[in-house]
mmCIF file of C-alpha atoms in Angstrom:
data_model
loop_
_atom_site.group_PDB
_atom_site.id
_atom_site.type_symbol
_atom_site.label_atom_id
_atom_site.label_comp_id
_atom_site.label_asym_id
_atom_site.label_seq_id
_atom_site.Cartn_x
_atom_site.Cartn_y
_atom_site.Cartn_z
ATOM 1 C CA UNK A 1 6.961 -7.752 -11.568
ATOM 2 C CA UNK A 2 10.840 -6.626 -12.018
ATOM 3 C CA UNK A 3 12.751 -4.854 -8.955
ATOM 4 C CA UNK A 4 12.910 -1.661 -11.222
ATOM 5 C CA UNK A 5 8.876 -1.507 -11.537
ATOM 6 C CA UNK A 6 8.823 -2.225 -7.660
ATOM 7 C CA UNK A 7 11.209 0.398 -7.128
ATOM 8 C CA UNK A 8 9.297 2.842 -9.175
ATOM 9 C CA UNK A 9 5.748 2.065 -7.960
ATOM 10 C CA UNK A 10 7.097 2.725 -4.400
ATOM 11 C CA UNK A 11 9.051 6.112 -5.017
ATOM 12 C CA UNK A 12 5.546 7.025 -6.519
ATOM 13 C CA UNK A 13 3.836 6.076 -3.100
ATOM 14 C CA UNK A 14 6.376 7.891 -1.180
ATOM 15 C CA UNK A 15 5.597 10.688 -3.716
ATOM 16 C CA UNK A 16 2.078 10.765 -3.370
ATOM 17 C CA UNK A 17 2.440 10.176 0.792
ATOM 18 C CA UNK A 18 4.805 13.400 0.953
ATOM 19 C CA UNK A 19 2.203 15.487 -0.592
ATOM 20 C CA UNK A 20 -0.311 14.616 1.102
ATOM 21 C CA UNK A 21 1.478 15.658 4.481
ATOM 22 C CA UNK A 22 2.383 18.709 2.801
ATOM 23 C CA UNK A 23 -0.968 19.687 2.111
ATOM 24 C CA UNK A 24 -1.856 19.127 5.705
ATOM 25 C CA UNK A 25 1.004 20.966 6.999
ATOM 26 C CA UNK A 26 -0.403 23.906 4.896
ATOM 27 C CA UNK A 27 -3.674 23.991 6.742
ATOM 28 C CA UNK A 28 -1.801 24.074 10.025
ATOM 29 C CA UNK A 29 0.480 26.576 8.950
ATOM 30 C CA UNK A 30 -1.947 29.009 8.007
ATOM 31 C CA UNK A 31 -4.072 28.517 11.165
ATOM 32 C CA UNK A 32 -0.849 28.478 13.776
ATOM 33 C CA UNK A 33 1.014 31.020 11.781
ATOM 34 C CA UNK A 34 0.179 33.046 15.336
ATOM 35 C CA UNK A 35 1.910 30.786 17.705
ATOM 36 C CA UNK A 36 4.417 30.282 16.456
ATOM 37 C CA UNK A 37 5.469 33.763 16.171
ATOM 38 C CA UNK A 38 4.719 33.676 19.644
ATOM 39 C CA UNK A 39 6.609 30.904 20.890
ATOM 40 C CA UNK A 40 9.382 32.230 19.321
ATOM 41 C CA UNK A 41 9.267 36.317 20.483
ATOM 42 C CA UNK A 42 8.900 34.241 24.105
ATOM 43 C CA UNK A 43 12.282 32.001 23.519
ATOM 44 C CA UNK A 44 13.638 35.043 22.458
ATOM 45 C CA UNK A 45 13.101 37.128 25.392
ATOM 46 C CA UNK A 46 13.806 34.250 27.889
ATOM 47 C CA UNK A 47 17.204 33.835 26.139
ATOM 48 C CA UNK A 48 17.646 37.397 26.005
ATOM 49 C CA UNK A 49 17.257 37.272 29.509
ATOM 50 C CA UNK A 50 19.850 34.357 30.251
ATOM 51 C CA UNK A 51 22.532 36.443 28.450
ATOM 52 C CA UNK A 52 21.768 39.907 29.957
ATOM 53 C CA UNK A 53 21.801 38.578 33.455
ATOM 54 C CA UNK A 54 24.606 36.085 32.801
ATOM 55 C CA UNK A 55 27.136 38.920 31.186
ATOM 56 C CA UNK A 56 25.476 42.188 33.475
ATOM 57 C CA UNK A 57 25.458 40.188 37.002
ATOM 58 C CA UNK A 58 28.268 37.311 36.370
ATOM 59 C CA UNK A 59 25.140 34.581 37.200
ATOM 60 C CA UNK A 60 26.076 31.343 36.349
ATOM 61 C CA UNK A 61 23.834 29.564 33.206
ATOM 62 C CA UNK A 62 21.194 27.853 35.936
ATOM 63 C CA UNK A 63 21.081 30.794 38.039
ATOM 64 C CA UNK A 64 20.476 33.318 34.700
ATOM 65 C CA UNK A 65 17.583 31.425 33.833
ATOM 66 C CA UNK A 66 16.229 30.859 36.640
ATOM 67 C CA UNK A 67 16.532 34.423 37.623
ATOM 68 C CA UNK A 68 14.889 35.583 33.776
ATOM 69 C CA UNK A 69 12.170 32.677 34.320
ATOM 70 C CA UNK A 70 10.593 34.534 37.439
ATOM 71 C CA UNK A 71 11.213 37.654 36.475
ATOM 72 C CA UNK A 72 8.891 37.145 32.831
ATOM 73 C CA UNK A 73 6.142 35.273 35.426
ATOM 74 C CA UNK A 74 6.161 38.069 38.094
ATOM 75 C CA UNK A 75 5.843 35.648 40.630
ATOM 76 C CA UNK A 76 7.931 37.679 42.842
ATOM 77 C CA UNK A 77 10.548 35.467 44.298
ATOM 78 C CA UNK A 78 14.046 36.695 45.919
ATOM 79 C CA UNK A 79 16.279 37.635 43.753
ATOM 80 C CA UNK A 80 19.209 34.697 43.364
ATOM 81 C CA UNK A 81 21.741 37.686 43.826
ATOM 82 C CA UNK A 82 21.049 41.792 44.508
ATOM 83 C CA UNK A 83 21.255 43.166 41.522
ATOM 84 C CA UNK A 84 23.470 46.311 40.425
ATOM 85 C CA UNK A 85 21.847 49.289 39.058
ATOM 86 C CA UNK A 86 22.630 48.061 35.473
ATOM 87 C CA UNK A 87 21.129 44.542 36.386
ATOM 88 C CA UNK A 88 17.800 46.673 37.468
ATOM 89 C CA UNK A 89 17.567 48.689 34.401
ATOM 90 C CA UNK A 90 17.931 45.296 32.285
ATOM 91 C CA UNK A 91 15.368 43.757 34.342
ATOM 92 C CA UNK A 92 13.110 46.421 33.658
ATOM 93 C CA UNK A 93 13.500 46.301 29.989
ATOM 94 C CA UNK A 94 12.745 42.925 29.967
ATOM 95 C CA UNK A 95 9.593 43.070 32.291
ATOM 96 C CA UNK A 96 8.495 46.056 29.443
ATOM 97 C CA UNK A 97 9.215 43.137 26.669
ATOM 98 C CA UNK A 98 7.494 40.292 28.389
ATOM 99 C CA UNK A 99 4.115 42.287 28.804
ATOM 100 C CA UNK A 100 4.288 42.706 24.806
ATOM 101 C CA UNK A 101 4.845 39.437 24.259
ATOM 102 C CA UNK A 102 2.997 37.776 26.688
ATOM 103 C CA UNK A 103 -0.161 40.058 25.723
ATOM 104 C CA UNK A 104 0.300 39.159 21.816
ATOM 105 C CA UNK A 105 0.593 35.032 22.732
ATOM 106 C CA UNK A 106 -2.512 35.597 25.241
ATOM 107 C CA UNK A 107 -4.394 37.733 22.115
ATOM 108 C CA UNK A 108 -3.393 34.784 19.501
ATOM 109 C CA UNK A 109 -5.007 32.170 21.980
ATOM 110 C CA UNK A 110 -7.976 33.914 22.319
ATOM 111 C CA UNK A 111 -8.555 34.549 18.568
ATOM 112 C CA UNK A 112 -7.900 30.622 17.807
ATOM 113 C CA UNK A 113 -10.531 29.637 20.682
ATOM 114 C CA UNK A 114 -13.018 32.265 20.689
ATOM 115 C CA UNK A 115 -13.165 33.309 17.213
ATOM 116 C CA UNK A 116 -13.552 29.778 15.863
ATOM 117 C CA UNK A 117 -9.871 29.286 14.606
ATOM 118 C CA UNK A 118 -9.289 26.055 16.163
ATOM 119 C CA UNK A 119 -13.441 24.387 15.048
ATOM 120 C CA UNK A 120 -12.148 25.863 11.567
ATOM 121 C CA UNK A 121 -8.478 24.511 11.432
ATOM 122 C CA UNK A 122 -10.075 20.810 12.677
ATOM 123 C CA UNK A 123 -12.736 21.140 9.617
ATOM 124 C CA UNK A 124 -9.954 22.121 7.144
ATOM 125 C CA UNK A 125 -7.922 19.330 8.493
ATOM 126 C CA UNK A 126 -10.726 17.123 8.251
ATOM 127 C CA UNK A 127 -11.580 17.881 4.528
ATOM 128 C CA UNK A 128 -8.266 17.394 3.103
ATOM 129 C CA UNK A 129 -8.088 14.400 4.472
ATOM 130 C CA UNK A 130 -11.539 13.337 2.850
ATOM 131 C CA UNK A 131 -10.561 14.641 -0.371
ATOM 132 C CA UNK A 132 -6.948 13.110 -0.346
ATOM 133 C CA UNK A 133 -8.964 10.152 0.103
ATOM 134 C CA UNK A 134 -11.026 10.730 -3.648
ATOM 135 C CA UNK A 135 -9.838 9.145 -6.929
ATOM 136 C CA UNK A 136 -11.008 9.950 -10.519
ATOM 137 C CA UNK A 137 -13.448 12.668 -9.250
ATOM 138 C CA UNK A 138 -14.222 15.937 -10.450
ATOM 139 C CA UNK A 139 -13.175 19.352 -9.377
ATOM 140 C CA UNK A 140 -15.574 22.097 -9.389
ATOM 141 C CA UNK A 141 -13.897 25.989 -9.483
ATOM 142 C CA UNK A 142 -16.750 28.239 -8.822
ATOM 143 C CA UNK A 143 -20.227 27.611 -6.666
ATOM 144 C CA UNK A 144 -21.724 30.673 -8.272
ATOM 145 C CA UNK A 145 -25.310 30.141 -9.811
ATOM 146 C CA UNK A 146 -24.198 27.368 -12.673
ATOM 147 C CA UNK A 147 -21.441 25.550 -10.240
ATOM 148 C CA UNK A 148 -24.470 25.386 -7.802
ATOM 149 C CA UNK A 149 -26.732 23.273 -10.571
ATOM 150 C CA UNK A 150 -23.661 21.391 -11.509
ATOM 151 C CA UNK A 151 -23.618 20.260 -7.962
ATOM 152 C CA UNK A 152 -26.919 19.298 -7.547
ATOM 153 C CA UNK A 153 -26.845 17.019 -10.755
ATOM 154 C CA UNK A 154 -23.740 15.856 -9.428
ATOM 155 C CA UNK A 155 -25.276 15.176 -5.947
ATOM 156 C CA UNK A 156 -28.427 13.008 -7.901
ATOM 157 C CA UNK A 157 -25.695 10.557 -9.697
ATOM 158 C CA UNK A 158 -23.734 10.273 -6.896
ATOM 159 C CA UNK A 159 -20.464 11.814 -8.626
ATOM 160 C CA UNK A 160 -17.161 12.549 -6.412
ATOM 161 C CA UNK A 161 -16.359 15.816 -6.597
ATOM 162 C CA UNK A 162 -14.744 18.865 -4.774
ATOM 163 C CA UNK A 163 -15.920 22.291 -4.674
ATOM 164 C CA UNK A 164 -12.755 24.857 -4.963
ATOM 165 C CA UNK A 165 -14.289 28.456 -3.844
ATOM 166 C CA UNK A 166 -12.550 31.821 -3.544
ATOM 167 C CA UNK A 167 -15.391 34.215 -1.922
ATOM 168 C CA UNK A 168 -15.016 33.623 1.925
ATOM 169 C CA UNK A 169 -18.903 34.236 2.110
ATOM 170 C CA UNK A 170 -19.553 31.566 -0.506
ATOM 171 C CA UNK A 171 -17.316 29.156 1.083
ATOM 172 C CA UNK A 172 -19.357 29.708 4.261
ATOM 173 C CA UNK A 173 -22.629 28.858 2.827
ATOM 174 C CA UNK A 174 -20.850 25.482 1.245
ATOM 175 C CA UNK A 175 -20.174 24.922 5.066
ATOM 176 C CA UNK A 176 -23.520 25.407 6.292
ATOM 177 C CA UNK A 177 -24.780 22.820 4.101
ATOM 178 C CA UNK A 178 -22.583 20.113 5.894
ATOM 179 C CA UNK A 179 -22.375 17.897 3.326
ATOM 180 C CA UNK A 180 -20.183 19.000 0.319
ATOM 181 C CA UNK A 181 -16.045 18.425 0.173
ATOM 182 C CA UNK A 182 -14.561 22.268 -0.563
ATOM 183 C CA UNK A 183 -11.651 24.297 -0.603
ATOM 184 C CA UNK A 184 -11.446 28.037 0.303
ATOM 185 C CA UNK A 185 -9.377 29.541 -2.318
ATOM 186 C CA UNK A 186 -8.282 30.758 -5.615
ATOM 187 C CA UNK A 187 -8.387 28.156 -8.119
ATOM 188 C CA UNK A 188 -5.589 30.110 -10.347
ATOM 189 C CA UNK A 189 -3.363 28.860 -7.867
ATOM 190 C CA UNK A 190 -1.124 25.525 -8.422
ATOM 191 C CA UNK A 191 -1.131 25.256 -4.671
ATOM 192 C CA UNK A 192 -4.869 25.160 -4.400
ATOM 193 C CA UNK A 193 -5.405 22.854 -7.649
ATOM 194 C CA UNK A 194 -2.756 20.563 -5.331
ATOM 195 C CA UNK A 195 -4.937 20.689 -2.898
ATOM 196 C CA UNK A 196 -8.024 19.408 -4.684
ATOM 197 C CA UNK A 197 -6.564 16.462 -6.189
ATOM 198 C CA UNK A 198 -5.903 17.486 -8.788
ATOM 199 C CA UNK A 199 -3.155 14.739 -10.391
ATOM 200 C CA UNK A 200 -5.796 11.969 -9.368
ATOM 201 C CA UNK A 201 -8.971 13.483 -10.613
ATOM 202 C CA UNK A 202 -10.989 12.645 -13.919
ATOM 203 C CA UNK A 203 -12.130 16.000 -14.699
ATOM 204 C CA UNK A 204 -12.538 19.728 -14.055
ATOM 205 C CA UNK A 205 -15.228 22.203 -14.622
ATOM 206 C CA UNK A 206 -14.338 25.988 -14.407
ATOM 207 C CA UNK A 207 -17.703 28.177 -13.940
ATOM 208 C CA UNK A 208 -15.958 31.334 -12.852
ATOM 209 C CA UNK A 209 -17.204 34.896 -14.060
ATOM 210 C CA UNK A 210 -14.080 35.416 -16.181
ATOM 211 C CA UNK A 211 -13.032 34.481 -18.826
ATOM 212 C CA UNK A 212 -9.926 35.632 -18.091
ATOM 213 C CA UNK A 213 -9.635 33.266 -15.111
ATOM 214 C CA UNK A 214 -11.346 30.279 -17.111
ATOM 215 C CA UNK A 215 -8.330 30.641 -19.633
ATOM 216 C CA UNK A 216 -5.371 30.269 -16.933
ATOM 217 C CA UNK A 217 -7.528 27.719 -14.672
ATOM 218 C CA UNK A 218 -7.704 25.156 -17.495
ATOM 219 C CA UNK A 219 -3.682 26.155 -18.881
ATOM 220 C CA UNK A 220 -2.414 25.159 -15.390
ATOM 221 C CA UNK A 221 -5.041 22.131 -14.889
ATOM 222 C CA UNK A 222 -3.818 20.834 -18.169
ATOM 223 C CA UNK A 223 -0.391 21.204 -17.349
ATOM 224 C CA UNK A 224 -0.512 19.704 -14.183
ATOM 225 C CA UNK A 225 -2.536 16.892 -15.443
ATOM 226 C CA UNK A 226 -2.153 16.156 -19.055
ATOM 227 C CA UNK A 227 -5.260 13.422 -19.170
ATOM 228 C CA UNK A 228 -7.674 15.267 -17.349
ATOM 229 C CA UNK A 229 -11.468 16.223 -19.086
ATOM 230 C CA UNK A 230 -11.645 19.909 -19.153
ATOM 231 C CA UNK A 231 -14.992 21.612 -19.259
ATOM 232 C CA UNK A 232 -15.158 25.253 -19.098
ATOM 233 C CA UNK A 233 -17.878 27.913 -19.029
ATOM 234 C CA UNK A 234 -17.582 31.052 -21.223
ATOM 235 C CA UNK A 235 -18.939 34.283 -21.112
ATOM 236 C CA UNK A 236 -18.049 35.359 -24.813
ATOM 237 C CA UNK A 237 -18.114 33.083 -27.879
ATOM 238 C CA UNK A 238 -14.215 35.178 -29.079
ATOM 239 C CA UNK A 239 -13.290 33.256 -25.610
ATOM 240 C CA UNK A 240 -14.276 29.740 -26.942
ATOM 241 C CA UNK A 241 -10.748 29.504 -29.413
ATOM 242 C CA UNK A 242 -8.503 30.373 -26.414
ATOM 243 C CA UNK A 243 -10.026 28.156 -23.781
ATOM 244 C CA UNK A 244 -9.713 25.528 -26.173
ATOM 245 C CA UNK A 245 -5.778 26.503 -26.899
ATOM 246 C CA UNK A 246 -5.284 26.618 -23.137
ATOM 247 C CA UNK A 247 -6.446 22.740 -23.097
ATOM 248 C CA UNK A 248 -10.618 23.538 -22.583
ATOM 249 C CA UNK A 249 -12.064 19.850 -24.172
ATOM 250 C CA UNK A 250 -15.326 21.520 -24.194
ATOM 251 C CA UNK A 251 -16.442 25.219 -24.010
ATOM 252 C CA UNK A 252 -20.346 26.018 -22.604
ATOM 253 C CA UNK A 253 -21.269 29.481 -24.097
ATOM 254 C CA UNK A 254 -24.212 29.887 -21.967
ATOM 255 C CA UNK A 255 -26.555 31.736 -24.682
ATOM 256 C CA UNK A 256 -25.802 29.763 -27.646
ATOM 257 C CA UNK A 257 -26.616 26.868 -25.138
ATOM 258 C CA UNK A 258 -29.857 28.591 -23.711
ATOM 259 C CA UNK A 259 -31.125 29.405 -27.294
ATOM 260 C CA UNK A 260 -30.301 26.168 -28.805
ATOM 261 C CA UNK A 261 -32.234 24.618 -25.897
ATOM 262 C CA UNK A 262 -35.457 26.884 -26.258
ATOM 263 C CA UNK A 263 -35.946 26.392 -29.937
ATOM 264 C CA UNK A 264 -35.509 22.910 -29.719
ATOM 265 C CA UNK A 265 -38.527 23.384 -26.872
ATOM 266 C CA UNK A 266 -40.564 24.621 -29.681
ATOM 267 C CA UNK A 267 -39.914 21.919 -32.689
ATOM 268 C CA UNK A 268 -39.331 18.802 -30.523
ATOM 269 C CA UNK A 269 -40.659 19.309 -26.602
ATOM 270 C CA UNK A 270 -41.625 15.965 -25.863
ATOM 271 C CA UNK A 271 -38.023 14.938 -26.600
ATOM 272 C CA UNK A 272 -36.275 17.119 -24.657
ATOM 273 C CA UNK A 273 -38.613 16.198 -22.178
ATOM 274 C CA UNK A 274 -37.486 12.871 -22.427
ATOM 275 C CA UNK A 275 -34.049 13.426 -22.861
ATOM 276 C CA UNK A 276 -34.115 15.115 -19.448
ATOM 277 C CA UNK A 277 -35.302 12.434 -17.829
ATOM 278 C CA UNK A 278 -33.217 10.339 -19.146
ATOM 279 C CA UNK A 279 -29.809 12.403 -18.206
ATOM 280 C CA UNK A 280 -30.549 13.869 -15.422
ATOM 281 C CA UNK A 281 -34.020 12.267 -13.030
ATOM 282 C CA UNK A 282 -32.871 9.185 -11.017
ATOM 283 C CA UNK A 283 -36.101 8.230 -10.002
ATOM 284 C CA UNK A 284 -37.230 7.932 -13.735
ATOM 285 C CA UNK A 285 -38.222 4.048 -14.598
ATOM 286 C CA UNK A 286 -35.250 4.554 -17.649
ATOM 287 C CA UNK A 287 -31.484 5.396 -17.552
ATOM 288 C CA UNK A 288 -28.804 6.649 -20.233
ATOM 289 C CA UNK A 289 -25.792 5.992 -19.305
ATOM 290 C CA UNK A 290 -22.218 6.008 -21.106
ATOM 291 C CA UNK A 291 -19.749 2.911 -20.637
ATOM 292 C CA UNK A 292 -16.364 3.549 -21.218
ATOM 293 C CA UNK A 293 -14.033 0.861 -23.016
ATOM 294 C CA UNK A 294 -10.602 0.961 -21.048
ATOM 295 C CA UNK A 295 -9.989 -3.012 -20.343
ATOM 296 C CA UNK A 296 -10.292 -5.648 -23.696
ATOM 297 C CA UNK A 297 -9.272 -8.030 -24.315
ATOM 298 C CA UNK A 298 -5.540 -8.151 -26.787
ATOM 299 C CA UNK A 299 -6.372 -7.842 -30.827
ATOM 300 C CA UNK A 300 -6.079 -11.772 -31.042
ATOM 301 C CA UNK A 301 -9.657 -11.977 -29.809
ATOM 302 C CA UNK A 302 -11.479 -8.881 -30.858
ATOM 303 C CA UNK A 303 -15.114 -8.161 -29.119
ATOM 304 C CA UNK A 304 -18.268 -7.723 -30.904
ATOM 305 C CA UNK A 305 -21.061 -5.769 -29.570
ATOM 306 C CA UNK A 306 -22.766 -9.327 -30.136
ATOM 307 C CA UNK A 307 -20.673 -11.372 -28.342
ATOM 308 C CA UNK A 308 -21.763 -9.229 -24.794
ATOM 309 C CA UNK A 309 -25.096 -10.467 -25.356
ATOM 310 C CA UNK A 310 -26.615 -6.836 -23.574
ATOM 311 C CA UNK A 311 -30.190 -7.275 -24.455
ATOM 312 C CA UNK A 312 -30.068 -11.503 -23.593
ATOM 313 C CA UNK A 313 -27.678 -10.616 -20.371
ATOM 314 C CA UNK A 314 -29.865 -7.610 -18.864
ATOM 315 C CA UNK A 315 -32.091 -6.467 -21.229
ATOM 316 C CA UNK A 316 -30.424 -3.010 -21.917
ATOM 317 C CA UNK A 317 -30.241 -1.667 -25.406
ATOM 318 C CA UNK A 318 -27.379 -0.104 -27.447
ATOM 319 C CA UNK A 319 -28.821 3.004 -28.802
ATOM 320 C CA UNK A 320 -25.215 4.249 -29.746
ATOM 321 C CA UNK A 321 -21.249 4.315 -30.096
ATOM 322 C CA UNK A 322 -18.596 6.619 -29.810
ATOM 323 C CA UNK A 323 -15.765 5.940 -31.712
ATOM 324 C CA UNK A 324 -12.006 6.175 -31.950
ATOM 325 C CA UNK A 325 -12.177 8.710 -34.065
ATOM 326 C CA UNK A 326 -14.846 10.581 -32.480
ATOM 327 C CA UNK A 327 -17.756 9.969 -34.547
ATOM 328 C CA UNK A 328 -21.190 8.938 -33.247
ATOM 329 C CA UNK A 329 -22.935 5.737 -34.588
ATOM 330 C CA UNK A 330 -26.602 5.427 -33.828
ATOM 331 C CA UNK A 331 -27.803 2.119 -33.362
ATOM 332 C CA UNK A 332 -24.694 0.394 -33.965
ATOM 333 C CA UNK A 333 -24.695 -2.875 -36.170
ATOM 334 C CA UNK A 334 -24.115 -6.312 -33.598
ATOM 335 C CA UNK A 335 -20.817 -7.112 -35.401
ATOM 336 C CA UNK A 336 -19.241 -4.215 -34.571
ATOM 337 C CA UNK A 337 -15.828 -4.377 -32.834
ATOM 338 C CA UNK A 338 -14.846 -2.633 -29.793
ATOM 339 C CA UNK A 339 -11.505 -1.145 -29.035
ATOM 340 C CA UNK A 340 -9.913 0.486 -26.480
ATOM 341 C CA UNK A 341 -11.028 4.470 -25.442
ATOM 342 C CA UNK A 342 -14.775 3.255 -27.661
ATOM 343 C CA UNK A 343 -17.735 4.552 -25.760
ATOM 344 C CA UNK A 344 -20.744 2.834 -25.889
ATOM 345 C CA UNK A 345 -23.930 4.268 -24.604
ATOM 346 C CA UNK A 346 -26.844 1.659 -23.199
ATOM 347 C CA UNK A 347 -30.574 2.323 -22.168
ATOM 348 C CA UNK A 348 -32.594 0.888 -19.975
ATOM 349 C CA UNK A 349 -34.116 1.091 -16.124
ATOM 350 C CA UNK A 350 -32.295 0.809 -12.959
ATOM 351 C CA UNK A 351 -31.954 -2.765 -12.698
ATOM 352 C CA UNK A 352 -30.896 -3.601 -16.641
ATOM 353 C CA UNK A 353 -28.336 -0.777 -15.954
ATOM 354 C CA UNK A 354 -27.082 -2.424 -12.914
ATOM 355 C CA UNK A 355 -26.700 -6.166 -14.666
ATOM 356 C CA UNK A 356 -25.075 -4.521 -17.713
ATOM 357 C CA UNK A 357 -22.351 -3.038 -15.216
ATOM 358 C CA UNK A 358 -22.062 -6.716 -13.833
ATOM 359 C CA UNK A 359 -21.635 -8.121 -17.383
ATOM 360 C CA UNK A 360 -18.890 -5.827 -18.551
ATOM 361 C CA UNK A 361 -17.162 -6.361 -14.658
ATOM 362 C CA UNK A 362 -17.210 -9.836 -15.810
ATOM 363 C CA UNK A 363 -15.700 -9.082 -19.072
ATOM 364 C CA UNK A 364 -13.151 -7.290 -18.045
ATOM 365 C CA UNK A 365 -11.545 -9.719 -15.505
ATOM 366 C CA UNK A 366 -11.344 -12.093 -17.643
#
């Protein structure tokens, strides 16, 4: 590898490292906003205090502060020199700021402790760092009714993913449940989308009740992340042209979905019963699953669907093939080449599943 690649790979790291402390410093920000507005209206009244006494009484720049130290504790010591009548109305003054001040920093520390601030700021923290951690997962905007189902699929296969929620009541149900990575806030935002990973994930679903919002979630998702899999829900089919413009790879109009789904109940049941099964039950004795083509080997030695051997290797089938294109090929013929960005979708149980994913590890390293 050249010194320019090396170079380049580690500005990206030290990229990538100073956003992640930014989005860190974020959560503490927000939570000690409080303090330090206190710690600084307390520097400013102590150095108030050193200048007053040091240009009112003449005190020298130890014997100011020490004199404006006890004076903001009230412990009551002698004064370091008696103090003009000037000197006592400044000192007064400055006993009237301190209470102010020191009742706001004492109001601010009881909020963080007793309200829950500091068990919240420690979760936050924790989170980020958890979801900092996640690579070519899938962020979820909305845990309404259909973002709720998504999860539980998503829970079943075992997909990464991260919840981003703006109702403060929502987000504290996704907390009860203990067990879900989530961010408290408005997915609109670029910050937010930052926040979620949203330069290393694989995909992003937008559920919210607007269409509106769908529209600019996916325009800045795309934007920020030009290979990422949109999905996006819509309310009204006129909505479907201008997710799609605003970089939507697939629009869900609920209804058409829901009616297309109930009349195929009526002609075919039995395979829709088995096609849920297959997608979506992980204790089922059979498995669909898609295989994506991303590592082959160079055009001098093209690949065959043959030359894996599936149903020898681990007695999978290959029931069909997405290709370049975009076209679907059911049962594809054995001397069909593969390519790059193919997919290639294989049934079978648990175990065949498992072997084929061996197989194609194999084939990919070497």
């Amino acid at each position: 590898m050249s010194a320019t690649q090396n170079n380049g790979q580690n500005g990206m790291r030290a990229r990538i490292r100073a956003k992640l402390r930014k989005k860190k410093y974020i959560i503490l920000q927000r939570y000690l906003r409080g303090f330090y507005l206190s710690f600084v209206l307390i520097l400013f009244v102590t150095l108030l205090g050193v200048v007053g006494f040091m240009l009112i009484e003449d005190y020298s720049l130890v014997e100011a502060f020490y004199m404006t130290v006890i004076t903001l504790s009230t412990v009551g010591y002698t004064e370091v020199k008696p103090l003009t009548d000037t000197g006592r109305i400044f000192t007064s003054f400055l006993i009237i700021a301190n209470l102010g001040t020191f009742a706001y920093a004492i109001s601010n520390l009881t909020t963080y402790i007793i309200d829950g601030n500091l068990k919240r700021m420690i979760q936050e923290y924790s989170l980020q760092s958890n979801i900092d951690k996640l690579k070519g997962h899938v962020i979820l905007c909305g845990f309404g009714r259909y973002g709720a189902e998504v999860v539980k699929h998503f829970k079943l296969h075992k997909v990464p993913f991260v919840i981003i929620e703006a109702s403060a009541a929502v987000a504290d149900k996704i907390q009860e449940k203990g067990d879900l990575l989530y961010l408290h806030g408005d997915a609109t935002h670029d910050e937010v989308l930052e926040m979620a990973g949203i330069r290393q994930a694989k995909s992003l679903i937008t559920t919210l009740p607007d269409d509106a919002e769908n529209v600019y979630v996916s325009l800045t998702a795309r934007q920020m992340n030009p290979s990422l899999r949109i999905i996006s829900r819509a309310l009204s089919q006129k909505s479907e042209a201008k997710l799609k413009l605003a970089g939507a790879n697939e629009v869900i109009t609920l209804e058409e979905m829901g009616g297309f789904f109930m009349a195929t109940l009526i002609g075919k049941p039995d395979l829709v019963t088995f096609f849920r099964i297959l997608s979506y039950e992980t204790s089922a004795s059979v498995s669909l699953e898609e295989i994506g083509f991303e590592h082959l080997p160079d055009d001098n030695s093209p690949l065959t669907i043959r030359q894996l051997n599936i149903r020898e290797n681990s007695g999978a089938s290959v029931i069909g093939l997405k290709t370049l294109s975009g076209d679907y090929i059911v049962n594809p013929s054995p001397e069909t080449v593969l390519k790059r960005g193919m997919q290639l979708f294989v049934l079978g149980n648990h175990d065949q599943i498992l072997k084929f994913q061996e197989l194609w590890t194999k084939v990919k390293q070497q």
